[in-house]
Short mmCIF file of C-alpha atoms and ligand atoms in Angstrom, two decimals:
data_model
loop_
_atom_site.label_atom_id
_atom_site.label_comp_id
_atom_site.label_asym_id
_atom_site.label_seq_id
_atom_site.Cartn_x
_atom_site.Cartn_y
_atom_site.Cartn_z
CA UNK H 1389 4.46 -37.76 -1.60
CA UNK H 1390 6.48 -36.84 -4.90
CA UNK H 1391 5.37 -33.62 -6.12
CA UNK H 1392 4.69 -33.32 -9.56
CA UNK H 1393 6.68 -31.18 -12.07
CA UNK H 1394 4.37 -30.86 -14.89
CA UNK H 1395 3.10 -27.18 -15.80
CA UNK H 1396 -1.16 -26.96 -16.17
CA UNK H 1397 -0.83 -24.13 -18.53
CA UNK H 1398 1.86 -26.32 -21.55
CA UNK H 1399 0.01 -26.90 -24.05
CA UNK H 1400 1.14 -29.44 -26.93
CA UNK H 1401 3.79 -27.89 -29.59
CA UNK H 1402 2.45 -27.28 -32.82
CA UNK H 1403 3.85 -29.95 -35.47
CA UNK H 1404 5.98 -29.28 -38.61
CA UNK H 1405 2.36 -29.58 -40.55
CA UNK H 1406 1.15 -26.24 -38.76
CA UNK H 1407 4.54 -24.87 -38.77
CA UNK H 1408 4.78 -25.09 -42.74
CA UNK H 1409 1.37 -23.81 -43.36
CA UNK H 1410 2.74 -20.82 -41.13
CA UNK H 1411 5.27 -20.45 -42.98
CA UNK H 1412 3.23 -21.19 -46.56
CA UNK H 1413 1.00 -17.81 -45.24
CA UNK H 1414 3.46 -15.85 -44.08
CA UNK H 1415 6.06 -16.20 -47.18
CA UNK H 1416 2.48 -14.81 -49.31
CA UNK H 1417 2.35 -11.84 -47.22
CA UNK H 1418 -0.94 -12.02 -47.88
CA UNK H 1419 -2.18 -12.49 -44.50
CA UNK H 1420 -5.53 -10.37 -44.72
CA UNK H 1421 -8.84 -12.76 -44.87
CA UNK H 1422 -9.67 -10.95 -48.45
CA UNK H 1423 -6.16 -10.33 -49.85
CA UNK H 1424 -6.81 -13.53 -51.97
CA UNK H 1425 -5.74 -14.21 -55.51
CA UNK H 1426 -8.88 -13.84 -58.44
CA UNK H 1427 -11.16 -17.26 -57.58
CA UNK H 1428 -8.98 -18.24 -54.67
CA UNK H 1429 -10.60 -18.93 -51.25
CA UNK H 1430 -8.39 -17.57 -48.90
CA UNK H 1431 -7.14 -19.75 -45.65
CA UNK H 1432 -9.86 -18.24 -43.78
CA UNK H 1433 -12.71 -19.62 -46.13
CA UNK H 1434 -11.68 -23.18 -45.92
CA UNK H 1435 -11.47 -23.18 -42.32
CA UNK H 1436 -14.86 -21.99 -42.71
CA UNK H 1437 -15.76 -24.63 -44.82
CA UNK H 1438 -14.25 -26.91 -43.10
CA UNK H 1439 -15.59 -25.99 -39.47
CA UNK H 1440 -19.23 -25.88 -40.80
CA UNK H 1441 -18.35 -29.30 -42.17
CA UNK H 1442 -17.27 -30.94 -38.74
CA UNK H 1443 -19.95 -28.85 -36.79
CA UNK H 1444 -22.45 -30.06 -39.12
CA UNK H 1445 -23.96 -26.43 -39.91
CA UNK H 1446 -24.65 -24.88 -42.88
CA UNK H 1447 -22.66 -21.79 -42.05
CA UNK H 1448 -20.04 -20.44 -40.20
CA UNK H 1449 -17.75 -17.45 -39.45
CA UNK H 1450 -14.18 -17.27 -38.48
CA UNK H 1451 -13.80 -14.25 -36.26
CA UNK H 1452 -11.55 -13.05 -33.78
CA UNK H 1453 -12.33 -14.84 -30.69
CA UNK H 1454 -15.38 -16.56 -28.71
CA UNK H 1455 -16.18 -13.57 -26.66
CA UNK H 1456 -16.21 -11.62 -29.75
CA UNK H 1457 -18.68 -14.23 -31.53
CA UNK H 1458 -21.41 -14.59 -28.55
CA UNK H 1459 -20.87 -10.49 -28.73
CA UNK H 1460 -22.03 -10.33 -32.34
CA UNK H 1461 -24.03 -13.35 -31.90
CA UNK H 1462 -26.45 -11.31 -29.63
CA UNK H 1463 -26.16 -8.18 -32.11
CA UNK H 1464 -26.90 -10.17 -35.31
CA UNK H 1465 -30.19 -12.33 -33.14
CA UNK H 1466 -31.72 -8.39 -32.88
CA UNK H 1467 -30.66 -8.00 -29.18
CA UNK H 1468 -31.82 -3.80 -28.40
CA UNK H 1469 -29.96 -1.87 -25.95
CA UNK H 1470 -30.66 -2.77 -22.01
CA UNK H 1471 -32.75 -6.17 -22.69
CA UNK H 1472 -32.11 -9.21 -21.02
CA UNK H 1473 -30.59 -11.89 -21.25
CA UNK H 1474 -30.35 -15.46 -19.31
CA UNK H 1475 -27.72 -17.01 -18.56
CA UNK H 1476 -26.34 -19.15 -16.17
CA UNK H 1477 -23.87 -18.04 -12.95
CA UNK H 1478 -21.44 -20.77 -13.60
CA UNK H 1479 -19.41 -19.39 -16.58
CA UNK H 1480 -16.67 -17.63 -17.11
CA UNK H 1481 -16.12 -13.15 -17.41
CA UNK H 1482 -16.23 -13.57 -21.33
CA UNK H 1483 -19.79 -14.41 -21.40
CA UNK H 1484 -21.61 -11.48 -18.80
CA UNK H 1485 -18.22 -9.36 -21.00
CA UNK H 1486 -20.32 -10.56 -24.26
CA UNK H 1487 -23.83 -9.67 -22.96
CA UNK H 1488 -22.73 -6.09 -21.75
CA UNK H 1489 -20.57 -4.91 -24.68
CA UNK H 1490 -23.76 -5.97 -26.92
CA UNK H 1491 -25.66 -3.78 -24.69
CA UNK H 1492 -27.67 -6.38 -22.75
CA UNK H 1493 -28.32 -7.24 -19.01
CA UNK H 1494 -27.03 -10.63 -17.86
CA UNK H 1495 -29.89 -12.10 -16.04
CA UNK H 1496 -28.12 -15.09 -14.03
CA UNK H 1497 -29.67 -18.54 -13.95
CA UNK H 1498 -28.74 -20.84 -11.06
CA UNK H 1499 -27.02 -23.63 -11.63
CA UNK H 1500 -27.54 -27.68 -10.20
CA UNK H 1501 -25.19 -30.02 -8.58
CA UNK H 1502 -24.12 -31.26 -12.18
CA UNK H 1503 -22.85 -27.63 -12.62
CA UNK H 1504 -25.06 -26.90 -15.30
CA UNK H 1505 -28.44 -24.54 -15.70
CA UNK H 1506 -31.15 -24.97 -13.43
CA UNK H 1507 -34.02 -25.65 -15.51
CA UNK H 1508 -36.32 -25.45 -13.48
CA UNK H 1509 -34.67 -21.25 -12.17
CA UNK H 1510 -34.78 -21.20 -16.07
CA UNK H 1511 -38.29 -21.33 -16.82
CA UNK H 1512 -39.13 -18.88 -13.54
CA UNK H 1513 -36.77 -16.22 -14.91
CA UNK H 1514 -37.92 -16.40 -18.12
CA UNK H 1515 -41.53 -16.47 -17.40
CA UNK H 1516 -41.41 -13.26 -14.82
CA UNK H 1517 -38.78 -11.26 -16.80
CA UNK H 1518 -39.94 -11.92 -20.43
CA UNK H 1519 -36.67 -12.36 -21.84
CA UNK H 1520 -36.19 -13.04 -25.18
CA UNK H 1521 -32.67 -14.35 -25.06
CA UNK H 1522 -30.76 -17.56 -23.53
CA UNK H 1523 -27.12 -17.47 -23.70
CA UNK H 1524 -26.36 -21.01 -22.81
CA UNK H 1525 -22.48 -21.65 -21.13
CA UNK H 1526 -21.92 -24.82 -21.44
CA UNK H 1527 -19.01 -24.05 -18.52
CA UNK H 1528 -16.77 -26.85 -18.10
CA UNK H 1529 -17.78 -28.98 -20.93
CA UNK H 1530 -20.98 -29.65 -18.60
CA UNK H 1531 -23.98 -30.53 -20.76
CA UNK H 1532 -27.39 -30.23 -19.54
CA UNK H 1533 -30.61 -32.23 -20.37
CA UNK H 1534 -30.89 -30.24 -23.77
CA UNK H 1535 -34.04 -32.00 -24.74
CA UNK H 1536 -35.36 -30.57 -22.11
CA UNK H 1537 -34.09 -27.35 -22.54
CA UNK H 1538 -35.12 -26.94 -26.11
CA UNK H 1539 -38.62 -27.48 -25.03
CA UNK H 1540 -38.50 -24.37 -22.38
CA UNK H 1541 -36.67 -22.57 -25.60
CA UNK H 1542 -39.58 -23.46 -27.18
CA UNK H 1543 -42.41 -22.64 -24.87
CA UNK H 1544 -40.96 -19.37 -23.79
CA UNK H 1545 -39.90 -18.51 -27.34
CA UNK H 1546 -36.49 -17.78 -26.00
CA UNK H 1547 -33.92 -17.13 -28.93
CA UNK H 1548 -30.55 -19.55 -27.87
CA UNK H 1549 -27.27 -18.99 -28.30
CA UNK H 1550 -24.81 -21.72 -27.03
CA UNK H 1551 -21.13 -21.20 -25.40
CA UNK H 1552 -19.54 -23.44 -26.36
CA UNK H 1553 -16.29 -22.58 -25.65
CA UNK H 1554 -15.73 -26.10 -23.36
CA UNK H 1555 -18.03 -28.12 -25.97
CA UNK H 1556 -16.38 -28.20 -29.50
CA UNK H 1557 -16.59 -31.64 -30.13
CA UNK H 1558 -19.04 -32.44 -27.62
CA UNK H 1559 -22.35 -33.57 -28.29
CA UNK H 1560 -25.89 -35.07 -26.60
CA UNK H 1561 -27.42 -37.72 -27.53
CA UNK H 1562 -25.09 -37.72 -30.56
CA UNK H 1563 -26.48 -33.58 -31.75
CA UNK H 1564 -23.62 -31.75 -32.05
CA UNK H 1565 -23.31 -28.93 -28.75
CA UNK H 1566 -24.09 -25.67 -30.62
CA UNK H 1567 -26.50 -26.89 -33.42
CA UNK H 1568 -29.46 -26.76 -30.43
CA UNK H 1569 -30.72 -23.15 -31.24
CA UNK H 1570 -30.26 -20.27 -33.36
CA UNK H 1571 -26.20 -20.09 -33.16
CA UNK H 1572 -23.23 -21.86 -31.41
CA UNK H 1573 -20.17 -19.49 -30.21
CA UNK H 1574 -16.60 -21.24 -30.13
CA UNK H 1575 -13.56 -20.58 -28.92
CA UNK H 1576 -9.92 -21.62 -30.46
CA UNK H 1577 -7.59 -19.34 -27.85
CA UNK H 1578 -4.69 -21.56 -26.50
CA UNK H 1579 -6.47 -23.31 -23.49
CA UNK H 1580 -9.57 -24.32 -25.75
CA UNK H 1581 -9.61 -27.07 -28.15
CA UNK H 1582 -8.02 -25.51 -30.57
CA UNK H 1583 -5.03 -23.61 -30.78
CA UNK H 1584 -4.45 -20.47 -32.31
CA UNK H 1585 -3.58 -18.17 -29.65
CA UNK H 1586 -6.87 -16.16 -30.33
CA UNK H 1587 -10.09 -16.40 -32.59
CA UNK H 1588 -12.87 -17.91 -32.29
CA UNK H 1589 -16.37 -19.39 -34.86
CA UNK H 1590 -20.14 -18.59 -35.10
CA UNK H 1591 -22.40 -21.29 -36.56
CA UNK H 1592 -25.57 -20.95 -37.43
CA UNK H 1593 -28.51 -22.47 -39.96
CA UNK H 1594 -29.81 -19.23 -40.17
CA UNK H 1595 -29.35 -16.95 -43.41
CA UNK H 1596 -30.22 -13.72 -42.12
CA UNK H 1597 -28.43 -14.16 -39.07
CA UNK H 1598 -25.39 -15.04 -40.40
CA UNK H 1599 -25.32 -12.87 -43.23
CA UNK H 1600 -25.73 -9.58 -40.56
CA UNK H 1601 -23.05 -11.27 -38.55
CA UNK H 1602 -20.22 -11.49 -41.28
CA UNK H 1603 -21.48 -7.84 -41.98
CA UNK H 1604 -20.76 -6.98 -37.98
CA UNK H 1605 -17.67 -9.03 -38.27
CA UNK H 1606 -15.66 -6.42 -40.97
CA UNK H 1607 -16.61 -8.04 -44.18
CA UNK H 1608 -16.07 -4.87 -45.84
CA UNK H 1609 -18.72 -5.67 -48.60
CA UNK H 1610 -16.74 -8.92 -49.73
CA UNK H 1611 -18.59 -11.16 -48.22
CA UNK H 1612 -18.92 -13.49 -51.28
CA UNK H 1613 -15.05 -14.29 -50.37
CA UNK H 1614 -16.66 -16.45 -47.54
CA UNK H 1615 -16.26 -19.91 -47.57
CA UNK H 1616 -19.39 -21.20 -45.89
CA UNK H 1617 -22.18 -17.86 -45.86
CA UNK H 1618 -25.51 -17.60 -47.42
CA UNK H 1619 -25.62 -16.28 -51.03
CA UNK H 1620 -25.61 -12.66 -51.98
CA UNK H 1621 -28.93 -11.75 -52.09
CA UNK H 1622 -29.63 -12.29 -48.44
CA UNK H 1623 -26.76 -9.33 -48.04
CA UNK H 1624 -28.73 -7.60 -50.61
CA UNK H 1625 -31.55 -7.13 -47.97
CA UNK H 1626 -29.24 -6.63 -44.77
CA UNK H 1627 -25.85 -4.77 -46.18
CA UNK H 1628 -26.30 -1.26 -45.33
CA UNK H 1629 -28.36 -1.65 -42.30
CA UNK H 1630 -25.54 -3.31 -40.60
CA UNK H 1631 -22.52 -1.72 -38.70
CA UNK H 1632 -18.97 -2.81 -39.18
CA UNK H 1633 -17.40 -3.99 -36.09
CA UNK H 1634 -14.10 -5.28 -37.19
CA UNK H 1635 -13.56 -8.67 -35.48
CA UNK H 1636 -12.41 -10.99 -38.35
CA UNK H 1637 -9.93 -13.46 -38.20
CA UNK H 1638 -6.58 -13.66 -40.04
CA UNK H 1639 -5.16 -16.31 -42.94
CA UNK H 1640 -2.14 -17.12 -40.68
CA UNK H 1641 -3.89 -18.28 -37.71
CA UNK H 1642 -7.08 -20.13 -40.06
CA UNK H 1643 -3.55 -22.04 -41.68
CA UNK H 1644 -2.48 -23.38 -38.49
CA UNK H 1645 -6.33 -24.02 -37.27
CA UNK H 1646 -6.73 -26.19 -40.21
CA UNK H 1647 -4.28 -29.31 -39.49
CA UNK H 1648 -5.79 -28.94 -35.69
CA UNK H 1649 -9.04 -29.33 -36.99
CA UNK H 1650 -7.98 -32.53 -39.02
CA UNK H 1651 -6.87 -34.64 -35.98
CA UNK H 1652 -9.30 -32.71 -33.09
CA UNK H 1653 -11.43 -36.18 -32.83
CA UNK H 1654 -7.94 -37.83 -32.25
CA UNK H 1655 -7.29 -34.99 -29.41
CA UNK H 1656 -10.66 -35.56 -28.25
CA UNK H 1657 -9.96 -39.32 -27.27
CA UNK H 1658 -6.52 -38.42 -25.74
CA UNK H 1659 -8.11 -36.17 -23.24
CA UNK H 1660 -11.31 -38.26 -22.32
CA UNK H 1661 -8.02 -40.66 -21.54
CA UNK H 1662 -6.46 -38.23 -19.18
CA UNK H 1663 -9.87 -37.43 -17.79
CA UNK H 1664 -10.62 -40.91 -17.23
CA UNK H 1665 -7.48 -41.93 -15.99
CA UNK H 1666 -7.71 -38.51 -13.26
CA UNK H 1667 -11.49 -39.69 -12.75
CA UNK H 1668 -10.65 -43.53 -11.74
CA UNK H 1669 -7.34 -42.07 -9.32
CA UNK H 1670 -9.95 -40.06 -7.32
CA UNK H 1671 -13.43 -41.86 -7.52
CA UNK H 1672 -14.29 -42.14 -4.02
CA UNK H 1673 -10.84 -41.34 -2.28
CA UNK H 1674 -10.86 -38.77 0.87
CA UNK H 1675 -14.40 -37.71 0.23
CA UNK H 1676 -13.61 -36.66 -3.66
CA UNK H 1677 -16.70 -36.19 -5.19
CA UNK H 1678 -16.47 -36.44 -9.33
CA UNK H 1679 -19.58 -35.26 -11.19
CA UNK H 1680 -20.91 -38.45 -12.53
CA UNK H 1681 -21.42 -38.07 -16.36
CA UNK H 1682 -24.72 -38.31 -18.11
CA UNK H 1683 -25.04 -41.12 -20.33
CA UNK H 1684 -26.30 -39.33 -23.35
CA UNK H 1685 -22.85 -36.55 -23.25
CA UNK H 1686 -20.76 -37.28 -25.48
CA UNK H 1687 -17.89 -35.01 -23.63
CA UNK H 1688 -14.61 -33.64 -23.65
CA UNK H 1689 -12.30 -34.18 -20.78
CA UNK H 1690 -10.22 -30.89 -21.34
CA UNK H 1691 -10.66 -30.38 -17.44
CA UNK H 1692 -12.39 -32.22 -14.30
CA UNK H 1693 -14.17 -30.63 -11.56
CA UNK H 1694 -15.06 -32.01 -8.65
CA UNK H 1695 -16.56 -31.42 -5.07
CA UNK H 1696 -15.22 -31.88 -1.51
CA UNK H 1697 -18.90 -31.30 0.01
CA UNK H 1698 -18.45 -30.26 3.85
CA UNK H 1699 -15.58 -27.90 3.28
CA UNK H 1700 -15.07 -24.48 4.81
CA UNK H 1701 -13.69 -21.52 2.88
CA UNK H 1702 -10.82 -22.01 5.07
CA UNK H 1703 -10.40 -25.90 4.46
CA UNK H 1704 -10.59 -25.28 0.92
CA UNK H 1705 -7.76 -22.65 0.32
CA UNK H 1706 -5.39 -24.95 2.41
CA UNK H 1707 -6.18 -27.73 0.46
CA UNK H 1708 -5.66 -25.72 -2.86
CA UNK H 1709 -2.07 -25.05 -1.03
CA UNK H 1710 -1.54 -28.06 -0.12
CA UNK H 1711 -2.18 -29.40 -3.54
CA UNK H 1712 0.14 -26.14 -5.19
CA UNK H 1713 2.84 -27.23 -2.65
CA UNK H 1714 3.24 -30.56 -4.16
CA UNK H 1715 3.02 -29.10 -7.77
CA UNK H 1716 -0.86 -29.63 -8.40
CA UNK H 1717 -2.88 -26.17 -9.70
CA UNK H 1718 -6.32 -26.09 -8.86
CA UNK H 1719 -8.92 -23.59 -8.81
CA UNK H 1720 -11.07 -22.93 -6.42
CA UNK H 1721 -14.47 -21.10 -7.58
CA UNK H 1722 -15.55 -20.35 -3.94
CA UNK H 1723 -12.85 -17.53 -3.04
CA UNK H 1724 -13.50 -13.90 -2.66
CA UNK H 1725 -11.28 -12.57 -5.99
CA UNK H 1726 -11.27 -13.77 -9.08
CA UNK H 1727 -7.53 -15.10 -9.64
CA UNK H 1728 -6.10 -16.49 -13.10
CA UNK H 1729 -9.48 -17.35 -15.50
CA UNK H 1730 -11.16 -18.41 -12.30
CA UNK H 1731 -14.25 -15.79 -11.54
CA UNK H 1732 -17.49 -15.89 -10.10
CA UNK H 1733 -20.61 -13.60 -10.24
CA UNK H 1734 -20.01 -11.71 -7.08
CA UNK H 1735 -16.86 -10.37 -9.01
CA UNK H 1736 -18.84 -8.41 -12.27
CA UNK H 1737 -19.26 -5.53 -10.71
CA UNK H 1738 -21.17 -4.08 -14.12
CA UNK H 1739 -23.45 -6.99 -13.46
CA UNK H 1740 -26.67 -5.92 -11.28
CA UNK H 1741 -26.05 -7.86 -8.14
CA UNK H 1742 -28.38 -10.99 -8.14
CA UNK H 1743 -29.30 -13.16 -5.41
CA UNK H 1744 -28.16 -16.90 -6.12
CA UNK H 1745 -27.74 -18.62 -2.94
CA UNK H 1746 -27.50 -22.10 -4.56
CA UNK H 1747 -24.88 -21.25 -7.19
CA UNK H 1748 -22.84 -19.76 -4.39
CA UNK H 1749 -23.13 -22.89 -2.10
CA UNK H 1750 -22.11 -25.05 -4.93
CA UNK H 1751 -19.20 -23.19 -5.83
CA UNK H 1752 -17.41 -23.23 -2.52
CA UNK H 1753 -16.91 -26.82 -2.80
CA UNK H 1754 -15.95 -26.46 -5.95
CA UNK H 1755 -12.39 -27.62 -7.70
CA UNK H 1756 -11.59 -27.61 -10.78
CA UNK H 1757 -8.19 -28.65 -12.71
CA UNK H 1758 -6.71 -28.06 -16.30
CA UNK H 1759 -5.51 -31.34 -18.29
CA UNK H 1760 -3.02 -30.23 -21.29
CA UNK H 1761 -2.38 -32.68 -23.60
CA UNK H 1762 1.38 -32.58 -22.44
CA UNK H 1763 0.70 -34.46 -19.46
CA UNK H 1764 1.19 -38.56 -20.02
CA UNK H 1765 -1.13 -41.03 -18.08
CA UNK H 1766 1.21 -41.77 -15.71
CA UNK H 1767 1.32 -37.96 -14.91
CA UNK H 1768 -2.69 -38.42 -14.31
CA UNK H 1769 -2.56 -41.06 -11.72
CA UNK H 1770 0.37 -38.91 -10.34
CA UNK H 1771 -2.19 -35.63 -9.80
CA UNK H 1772 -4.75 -37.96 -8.71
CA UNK H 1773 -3.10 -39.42 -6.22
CA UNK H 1774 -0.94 -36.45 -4.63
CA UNK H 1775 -5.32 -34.48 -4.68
CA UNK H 1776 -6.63 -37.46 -2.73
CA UNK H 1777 -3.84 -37.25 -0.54
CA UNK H 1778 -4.28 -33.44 0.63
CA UNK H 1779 -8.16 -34.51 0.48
CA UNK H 1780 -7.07 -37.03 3.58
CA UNK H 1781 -4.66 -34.98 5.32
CA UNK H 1782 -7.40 -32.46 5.68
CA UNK H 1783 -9.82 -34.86 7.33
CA UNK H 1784 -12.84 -34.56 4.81
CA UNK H 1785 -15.15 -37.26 5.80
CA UNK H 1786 -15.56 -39.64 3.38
C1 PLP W 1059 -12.72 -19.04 -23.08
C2 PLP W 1059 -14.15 -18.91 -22.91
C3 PLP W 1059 -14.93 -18.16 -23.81
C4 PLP W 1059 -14.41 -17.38 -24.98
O1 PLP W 1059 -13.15 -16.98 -24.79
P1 PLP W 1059 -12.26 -16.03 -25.71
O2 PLP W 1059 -11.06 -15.86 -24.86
O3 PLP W 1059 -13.03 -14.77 -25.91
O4 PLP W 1059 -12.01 -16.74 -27.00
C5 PLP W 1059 -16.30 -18.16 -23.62
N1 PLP W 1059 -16.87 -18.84 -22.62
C6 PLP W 1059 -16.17 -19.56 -21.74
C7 PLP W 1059 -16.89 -20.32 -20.68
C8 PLP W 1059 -14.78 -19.61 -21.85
O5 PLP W 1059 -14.07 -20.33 -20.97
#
């Protein structure tokens, strides 16, 4: 078998279109959110306006990175010291990170062969520990029944906050992933779907909430600079009850968010191409199990998972070294240490430990692979092939 060459972690080169509104920025030296000219929205704003625009909420905030917006997120909902909050054990350190630094307690919610929350763990947890707050992870860019879930939001009362770090773009039954609850947390670091290194968006309908959120963000009193926040007066009721947690992001990376942001719907069809193309290479071959799509996700195929059911601990780290050997990266969400972005519960040690035998069993037969724009289709039915091969060589029964 040929190994392949390609590198999981290359992500596309920015154009000449980001690269002059880089430079456009930087030659202003004005590179401060607020250091704008009299009547000028700054870079910052129109990325705001524009975000709000594609998410289809009324506002936003551009801030310094996802973790940092679920963080505030929880602050700005009303979140008080050592409550809890659910969430689900499939996601990744940012999210139990976000929960603890806003002083909460990550309550863990099992999750369901489709790797996403157990609804039916949901309702239990939130019925015996009277939570008042879901943070949702939509890990993966796995959607769950969210008609469903907004009803349990609704007969529990539970305030919802969506991660949707693997869902910009994604939606269900054609809603938009983050416009389900009170606020949706995104992500635009490199391996997102955006790419500005760091940063990250809040959107919410809510005026109160968002107006104590640009407050926590570092608005320094300016926040009628913003390009998509409530008016004034809901400040006027919120401004100096509100600390100043300095999180904002920065005019040079909003410039070179807003081209992205222009052809993201284009970038979403080239990766449901790769994804598609990995998909059909493995569908069925040496016991691969992909997770069959729902029909009403409208998702993004930034990465695939899928299962080799039947596998041993053992089994599976030679077959992730098998697969590394012939130039394939996978991670493996069932080994003892977190390695490289890959983590499980069992590794947050400032989590209280929590039982969750069927989150565990799912993730030991658990793969899951990067797919950078960089790679062509031909590169996809490469990786698929050279994964069903190791899947064969170690005997999996189909
Ligand atoms: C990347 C990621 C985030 C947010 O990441 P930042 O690095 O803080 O921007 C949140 N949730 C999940 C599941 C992620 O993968």
């Amino acid at each position: 078998m040929k190994p392949f060459d390609g590198n999981f972690t290359q992500q596309e080169p920015l154009d000449d279109l980001v690269v002059a509104a880089a430079t456009e920025v930087l030659k202003s030296g004005r590179l401060h959110r607020y250091n704008s000219e009299p009547g000028e929205l700054s870079k910052v704003s129109l990325l705001e306006q524009a975000y709000a625009a594609y998410q289809g909420a009324r506002y936003c905030l551009a801030c310094a990175s996802g973790g940092y917006a679920m963080a505030i997120a929880l602050r700005a909902a009303g979140l008080v010291q050592g409550e809890p909050v659910l969430t689900n054990a499939f996601t990744l350190a940012p999210v139990p990170g976000a929960i603890t630094a806003a002083g909460g307690k990550p309550l863990l919610v099992e999750i369901t062969e489709a790797l996403v929350i157990d609804l039916d763990d949901l309702e239990r947890k939130a019925r015996s520990s009277g939570a008042r707050f879901l943070l949702l992870s939509n890990m993966r860019g796995h959607l769950v029944d969210m008609e469903r879930l907004a009803a349990i939001v609704q007969s529990y009362d539970l305030i919802l906050i969506e991660d949707c770090a693997h869902t910009m773009g994604a939606a269900w039954n054609g809603r938009k992933s983050g416009s389900f609850g009170l606020a949706g947390c995104f992500s635009t670091q490199t391996y997102k779907h955006l790419n500005s290194g760091e940063g990250g968006f809040l959107t919410s309908d809510d005026p109160d909430f968002m107006a104590r959120a640009i407050i926590l963000s570092g608005s320094y009193m300016l926040y009628e600079r913003h390009g998509a926040a409530p008016p004034p007066e809901v400040f006027a009721r919120i401004r100096l009850d509100t600390p100043n947690m300095s999180g904002r992001m920065d005019n040079l990376r909003a410039a070179i968010l807003l081209p992205q942001l222009a052809r993201l719907e284009n970038s979403i069809d080239r990766w449901n191409e790769r994804y598609q193309t990995v998909e059909q290479a493995l569908a069925g071959a040496g016991g691969v199990e992909v997770y069959k799509r729902p029909q009403q996700e409208r998702y993004v195929g930034s990465s695939i998972q899928f299962r080799l059911p039947g596998l041993s601990p053992a089994q599976a780290q030679s077959f992730v070294a098998a697969n590394k050997a012939l130039g394939v990266e996978l991670k493996w969400f069932g080994a003892t240490e977190p390695v490289a972005f890959t983590s499980n519960h069992h590794s947050w040690h400032y989590v209280e430990p929590q039982q969750l035998p069927e989150t565990d069993r799912i993730l030991s037969s658990l793969f899951d692979m990067r797919l950078p724009l960089t790679f062509s289709l031909e590169d996809c039915r490469h990786i698929g092939a050279i994964i069903v091969h190791c899947a064969m060589n170690l005997g999996v029964e189909t």
